[in-house]
PDB file of C-alpha atoms in Angstrom:
ATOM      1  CA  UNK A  57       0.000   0.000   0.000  1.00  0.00           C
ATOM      2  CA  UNK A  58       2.975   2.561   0.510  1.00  0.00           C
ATOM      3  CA  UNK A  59       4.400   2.090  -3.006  1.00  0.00           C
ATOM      4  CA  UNK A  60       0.655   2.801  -4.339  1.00  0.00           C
ATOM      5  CA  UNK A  61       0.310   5.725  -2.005  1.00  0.00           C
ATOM      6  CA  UNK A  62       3.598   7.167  -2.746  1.00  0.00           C
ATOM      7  CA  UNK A  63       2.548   7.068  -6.703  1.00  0.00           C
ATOM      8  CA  UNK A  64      -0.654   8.539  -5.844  1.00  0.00           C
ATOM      9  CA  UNK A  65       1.677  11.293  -4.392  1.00  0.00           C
ATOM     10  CA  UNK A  66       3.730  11.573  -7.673  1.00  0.00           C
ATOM     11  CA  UNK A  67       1.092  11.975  -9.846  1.00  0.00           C
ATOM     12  CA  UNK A  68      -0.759  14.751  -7.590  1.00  0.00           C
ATOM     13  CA  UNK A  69       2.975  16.061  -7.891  1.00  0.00           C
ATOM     14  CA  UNK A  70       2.903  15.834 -11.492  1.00  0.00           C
ATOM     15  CA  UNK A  71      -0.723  17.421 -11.504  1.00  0.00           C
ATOM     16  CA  UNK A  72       1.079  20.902  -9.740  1.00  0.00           C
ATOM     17  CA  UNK A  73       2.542  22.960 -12.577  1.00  0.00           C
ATOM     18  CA  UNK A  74       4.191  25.302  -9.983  1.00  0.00           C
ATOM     19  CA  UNK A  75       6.083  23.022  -8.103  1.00  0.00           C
ATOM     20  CA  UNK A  76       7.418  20.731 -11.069  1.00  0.00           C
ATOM     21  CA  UNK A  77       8.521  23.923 -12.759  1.00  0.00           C
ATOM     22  CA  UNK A  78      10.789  24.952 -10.136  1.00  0.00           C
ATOM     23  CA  UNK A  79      12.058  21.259 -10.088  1.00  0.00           C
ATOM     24  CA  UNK A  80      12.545  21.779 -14.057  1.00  0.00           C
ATOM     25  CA  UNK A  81      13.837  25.214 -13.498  1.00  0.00           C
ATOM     26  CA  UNK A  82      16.664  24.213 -10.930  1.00  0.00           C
ATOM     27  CA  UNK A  83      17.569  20.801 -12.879  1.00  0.00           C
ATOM     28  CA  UNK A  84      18.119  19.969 -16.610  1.00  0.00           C
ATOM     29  CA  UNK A  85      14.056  20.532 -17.178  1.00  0.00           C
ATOM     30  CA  UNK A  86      14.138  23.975 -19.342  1.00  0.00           C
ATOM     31  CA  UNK A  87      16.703  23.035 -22.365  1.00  0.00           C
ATOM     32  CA  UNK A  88      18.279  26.975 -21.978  1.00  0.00           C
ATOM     33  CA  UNK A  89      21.442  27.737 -20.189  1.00  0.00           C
ATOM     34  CA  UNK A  90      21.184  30.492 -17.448  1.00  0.00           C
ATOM     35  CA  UNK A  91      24.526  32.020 -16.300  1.00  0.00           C
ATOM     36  CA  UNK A  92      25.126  31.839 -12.933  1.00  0.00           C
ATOM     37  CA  UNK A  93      22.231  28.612 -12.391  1.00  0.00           C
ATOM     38  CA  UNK A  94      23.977  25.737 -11.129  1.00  0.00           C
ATOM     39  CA  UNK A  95      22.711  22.042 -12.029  1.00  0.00           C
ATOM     40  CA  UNK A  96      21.363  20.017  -8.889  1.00  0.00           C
ATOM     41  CA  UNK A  97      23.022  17.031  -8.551  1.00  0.00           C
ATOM     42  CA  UNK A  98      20.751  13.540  -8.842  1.00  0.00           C
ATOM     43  CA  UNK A  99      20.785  13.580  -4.734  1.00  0.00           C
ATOM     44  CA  UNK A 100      19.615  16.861  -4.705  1.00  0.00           C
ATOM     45  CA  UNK A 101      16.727  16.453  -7.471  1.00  0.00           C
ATOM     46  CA  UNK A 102      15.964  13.968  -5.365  1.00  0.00           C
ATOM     47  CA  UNK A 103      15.754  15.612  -1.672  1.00  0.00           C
ATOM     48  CA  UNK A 104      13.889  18.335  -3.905  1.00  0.00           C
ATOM     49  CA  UNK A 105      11.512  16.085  -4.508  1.00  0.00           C
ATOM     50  CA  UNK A 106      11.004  14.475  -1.085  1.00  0.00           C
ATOM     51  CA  UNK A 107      10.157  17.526   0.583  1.00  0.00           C
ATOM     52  CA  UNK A 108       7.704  18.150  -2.446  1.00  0.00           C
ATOM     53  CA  UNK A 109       6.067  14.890  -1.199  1.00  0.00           C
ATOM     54  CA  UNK A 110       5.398  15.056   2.367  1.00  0.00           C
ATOM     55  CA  UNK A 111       3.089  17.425   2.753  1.00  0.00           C
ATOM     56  CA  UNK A 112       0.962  15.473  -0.001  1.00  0.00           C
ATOM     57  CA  UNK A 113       1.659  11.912   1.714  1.00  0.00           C
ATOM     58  CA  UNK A 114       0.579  13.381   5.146  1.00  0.00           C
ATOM     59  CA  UNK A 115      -2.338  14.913   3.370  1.00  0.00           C
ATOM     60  CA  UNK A 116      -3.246  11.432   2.027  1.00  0.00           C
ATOM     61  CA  UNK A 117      -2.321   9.316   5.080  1.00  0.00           C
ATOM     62  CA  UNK A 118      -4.726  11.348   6.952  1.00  0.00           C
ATOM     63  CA  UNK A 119      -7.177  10.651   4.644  1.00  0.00           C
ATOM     64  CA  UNK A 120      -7.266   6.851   5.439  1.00  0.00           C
ATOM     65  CA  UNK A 121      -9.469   5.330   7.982  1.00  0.00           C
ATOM     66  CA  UNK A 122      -7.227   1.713   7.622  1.00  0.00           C
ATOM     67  CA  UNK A 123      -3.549   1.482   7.296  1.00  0.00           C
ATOM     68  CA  UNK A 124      -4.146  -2.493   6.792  1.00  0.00           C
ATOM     69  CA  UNK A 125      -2.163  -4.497   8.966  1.00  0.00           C
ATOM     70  CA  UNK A 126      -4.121  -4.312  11.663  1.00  0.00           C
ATOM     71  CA  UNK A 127      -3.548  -0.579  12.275  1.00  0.00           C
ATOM     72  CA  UNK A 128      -6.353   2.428  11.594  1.00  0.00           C
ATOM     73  CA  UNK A 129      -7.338   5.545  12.980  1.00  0.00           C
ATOM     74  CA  UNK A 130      -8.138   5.589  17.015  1.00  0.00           C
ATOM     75  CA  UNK A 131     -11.925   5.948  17.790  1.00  0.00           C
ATOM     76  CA  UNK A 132     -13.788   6.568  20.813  1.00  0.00           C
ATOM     77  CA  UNK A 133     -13.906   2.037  20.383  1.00  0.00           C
ATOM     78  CA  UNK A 134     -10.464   2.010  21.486  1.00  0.00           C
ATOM     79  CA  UNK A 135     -10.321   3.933  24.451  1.00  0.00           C
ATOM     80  CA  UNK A 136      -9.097   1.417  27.717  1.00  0.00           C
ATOM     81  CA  UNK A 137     -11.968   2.286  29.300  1.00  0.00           C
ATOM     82  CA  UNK A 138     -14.371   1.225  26.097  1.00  0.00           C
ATOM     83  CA  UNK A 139     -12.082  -2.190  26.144  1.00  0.00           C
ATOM     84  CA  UNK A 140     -12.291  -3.050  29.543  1.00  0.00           C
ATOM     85  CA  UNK A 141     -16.287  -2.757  29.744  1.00  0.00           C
ATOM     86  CA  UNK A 142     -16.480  -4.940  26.853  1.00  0.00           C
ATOM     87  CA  UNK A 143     -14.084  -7.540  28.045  1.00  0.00           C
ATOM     88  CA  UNK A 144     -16.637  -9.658  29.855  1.00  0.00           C
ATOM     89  CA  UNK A 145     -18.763  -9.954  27.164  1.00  0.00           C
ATOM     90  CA  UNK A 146     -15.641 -11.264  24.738  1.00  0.00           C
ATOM     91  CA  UNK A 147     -14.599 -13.774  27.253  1.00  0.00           C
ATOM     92  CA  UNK A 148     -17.743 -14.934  27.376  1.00  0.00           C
ATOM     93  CA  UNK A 149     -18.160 -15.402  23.684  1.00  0.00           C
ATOM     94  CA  UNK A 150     -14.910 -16.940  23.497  1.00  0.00           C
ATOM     95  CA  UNK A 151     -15.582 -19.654  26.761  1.00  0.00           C
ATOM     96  CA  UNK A 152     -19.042 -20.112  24.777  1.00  0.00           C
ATOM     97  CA  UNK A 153     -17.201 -20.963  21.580  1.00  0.00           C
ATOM     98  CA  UNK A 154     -14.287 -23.158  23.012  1.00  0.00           C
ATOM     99  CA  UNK A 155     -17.052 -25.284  24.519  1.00  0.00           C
ATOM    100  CA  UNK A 156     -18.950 -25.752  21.629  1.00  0.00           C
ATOM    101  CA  UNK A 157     -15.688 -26.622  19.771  1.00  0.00           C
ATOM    102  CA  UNK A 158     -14.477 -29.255  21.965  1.00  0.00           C
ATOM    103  CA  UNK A 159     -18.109 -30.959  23.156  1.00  0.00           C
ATOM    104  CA  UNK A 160     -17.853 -31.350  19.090  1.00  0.00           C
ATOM    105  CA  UNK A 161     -14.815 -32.759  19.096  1.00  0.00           C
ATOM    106  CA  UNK A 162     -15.813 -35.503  22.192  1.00  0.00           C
ATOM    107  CA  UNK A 163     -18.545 -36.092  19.314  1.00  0.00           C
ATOM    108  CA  UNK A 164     -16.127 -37.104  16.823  1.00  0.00           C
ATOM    109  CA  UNK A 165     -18.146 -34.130  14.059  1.00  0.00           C
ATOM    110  CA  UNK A 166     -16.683 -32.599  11.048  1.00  0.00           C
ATOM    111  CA  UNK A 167     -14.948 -29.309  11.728  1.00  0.00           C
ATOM    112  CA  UNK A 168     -17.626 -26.840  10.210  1.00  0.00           C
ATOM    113  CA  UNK A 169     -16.807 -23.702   8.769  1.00  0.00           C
ATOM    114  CA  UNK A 170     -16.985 -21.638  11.242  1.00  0.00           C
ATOM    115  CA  UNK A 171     -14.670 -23.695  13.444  1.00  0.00           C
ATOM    116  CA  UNK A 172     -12.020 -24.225  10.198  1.00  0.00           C
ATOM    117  CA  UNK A 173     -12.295 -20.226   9.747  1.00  0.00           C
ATOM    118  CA  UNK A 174     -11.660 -19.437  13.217  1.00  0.00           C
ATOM    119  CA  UNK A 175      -8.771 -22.417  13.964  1.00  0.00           C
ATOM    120  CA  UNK A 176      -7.123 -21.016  10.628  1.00  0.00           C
ATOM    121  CA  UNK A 177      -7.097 -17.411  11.482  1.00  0.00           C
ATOM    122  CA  UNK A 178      -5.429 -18.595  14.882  1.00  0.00           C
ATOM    123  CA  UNK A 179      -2.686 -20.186  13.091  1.00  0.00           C
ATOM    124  CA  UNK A 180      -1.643 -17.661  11.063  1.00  0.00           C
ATOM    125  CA  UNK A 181      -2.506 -14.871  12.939  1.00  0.00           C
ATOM    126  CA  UNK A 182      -4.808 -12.100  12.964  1.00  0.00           C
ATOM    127  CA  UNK A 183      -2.641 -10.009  10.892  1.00  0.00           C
ATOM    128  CA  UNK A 184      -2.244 -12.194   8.389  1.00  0.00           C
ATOM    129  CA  UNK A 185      -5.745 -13.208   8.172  1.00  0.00           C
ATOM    130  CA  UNK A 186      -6.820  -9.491   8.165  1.00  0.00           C
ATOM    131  CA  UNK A 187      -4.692  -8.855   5.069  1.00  0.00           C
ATOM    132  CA  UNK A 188      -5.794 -11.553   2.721  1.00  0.00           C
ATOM    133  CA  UNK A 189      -8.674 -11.708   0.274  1.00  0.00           C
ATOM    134  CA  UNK A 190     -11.659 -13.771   0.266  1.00  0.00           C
ATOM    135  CA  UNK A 191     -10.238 -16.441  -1.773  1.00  0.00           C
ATOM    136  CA  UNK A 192      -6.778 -16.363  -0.154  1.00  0.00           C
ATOM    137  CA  UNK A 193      -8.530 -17.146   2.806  1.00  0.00           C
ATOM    138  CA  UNK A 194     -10.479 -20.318   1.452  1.00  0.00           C
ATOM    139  CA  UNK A 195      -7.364 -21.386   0.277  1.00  0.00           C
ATOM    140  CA  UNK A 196      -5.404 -21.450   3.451  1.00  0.00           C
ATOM    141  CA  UNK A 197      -8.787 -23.063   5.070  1.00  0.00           C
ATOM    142  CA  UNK A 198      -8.423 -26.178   2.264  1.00  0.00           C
ATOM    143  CA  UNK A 199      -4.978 -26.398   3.441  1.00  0.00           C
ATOM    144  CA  UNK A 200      -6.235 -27.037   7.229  1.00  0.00           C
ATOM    145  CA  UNK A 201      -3.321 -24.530   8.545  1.00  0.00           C
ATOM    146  CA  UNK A 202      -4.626 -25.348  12.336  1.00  0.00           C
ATOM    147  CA  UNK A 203      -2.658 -28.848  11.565  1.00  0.00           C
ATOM    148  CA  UNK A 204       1.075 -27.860  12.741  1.00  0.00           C
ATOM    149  CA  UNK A 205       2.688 -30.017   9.785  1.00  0.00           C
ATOM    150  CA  UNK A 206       0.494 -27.637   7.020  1.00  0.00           C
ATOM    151  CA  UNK A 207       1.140 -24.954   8.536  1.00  0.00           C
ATOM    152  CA  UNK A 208       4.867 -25.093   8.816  1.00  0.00           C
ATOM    153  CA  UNK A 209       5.009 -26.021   4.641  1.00  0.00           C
ATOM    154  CA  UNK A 210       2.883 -22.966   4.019  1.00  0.00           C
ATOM    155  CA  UNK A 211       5.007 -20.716   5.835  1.00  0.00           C
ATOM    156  CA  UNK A 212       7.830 -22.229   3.655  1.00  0.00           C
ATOM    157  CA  UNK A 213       5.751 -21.486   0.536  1.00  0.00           C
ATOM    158  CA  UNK A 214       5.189 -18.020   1.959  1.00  0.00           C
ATOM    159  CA  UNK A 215       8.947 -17.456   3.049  1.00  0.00           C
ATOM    160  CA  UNK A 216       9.578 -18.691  -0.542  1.00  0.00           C
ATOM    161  CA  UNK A 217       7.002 -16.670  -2.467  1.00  0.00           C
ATOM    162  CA  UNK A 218       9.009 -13.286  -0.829  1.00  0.00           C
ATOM    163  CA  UNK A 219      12.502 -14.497  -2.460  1.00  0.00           C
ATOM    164  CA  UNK A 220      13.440 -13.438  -5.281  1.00  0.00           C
ATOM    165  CA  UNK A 221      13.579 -15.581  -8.757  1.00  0.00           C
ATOM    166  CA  UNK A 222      16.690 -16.329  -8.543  1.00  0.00           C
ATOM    167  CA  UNK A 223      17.002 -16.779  -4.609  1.00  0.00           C
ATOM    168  CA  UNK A 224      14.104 -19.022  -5.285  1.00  0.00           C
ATOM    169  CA  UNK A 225      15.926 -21.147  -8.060  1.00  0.00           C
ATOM    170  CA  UNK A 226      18.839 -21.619  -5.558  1.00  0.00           C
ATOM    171  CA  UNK A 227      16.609 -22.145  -2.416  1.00  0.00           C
ATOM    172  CA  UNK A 228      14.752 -25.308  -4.688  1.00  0.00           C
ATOM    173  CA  UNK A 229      18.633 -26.321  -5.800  1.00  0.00           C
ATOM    174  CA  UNK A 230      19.245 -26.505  -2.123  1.00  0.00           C
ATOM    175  CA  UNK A 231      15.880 -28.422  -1.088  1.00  0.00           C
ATOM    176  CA  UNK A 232      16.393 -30.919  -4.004  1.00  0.00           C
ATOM    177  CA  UNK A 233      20.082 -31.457  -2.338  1.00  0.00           C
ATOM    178  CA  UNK A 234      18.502 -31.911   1.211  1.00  0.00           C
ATOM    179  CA  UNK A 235      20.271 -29.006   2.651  1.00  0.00           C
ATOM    180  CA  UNK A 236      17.876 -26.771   2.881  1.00  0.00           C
ATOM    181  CA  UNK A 237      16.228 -25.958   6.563  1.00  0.00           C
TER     182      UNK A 237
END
């Protein structure tokens, strides 16, 4: 989400004929030589730039409600005080729902979906669960993640997934050797 909000913030840049023309002014922009104007080096084009953008990246970051990843904007929900009072009530859910879970279990049932949702998002954390699509989700509930033995070859496919292609190549070179963890 920062890469897309930081190219939001370069196009509004873009959009701003006053500010772009000073960059173009002060760099190699305008194709005339001024005496006396000195070229900005690359680093300074660049710290030019920055300070361009932070007052538009606040602007938009304060614009959000969620920053994904568990994070959003305080409301009057989160106060301690709010949390506390509500506390009861969420333990009670959660004592109703472990009982429920294991008098099925004693029973010897199928998990049902609720129960494969809620053991899945426990295994790979809220986080996690939070920032994944609807379908992501189904697919991490076919792969029963609650089992330890899943769980620990999907993170592998997720640690692997983050290399890159050629860190990848080697990391399946290594696996096919045995010497990989």
């Amino acid at each position: 989400e920062s890469k897309d909000l930081r190219e939001t913030a370069l196009g509004i840049l873009n959009e701003k004929p006053a500010e772009s023309e000073t960059v173009k002014e002060n760099g190699k922009g305008s194709g005339k030589k001024q005496k006396g104007a000195k070229k900005l080096s690359a680093r300074e084009k660049k710290k030019l730039e920055e300070e361009a953008l932070l007052p538009i990246i606040k602007a938009l970051v304060n614009d959000m409600d969620d920053f994904g990843g568990g994070f959003h904007k305080p409301t009057w929900k989160d106060l301690l005080v709010v949390t506390v009072a509500k506390m009861p009530y969420n333990i009670g859910l959660s004592l109703l729902w472990n009982a429920k879970y294991y008098l099925r279990r004693l029973q010897k049932l199928e998990l049902s979906d609720e129960e494969r949702e809620v053991l899945t998002e426990r295994a790979v954390g809220p986080v996690v669960w939070d920032t994944k699509s609807e379908e992501e989700r189904e697919a991490m509930m076919k792969k029963e993640l609650w089992i330890k033995e899943n769980r620990v070859e999907w993170e592998e496919e997720q640690y692997v997934a983050n290399l890159s292609a050629a860190d990848q190549k080697y990391y399946a070179k290594l696996k096919k050797k045995g010497k990989a963890e």
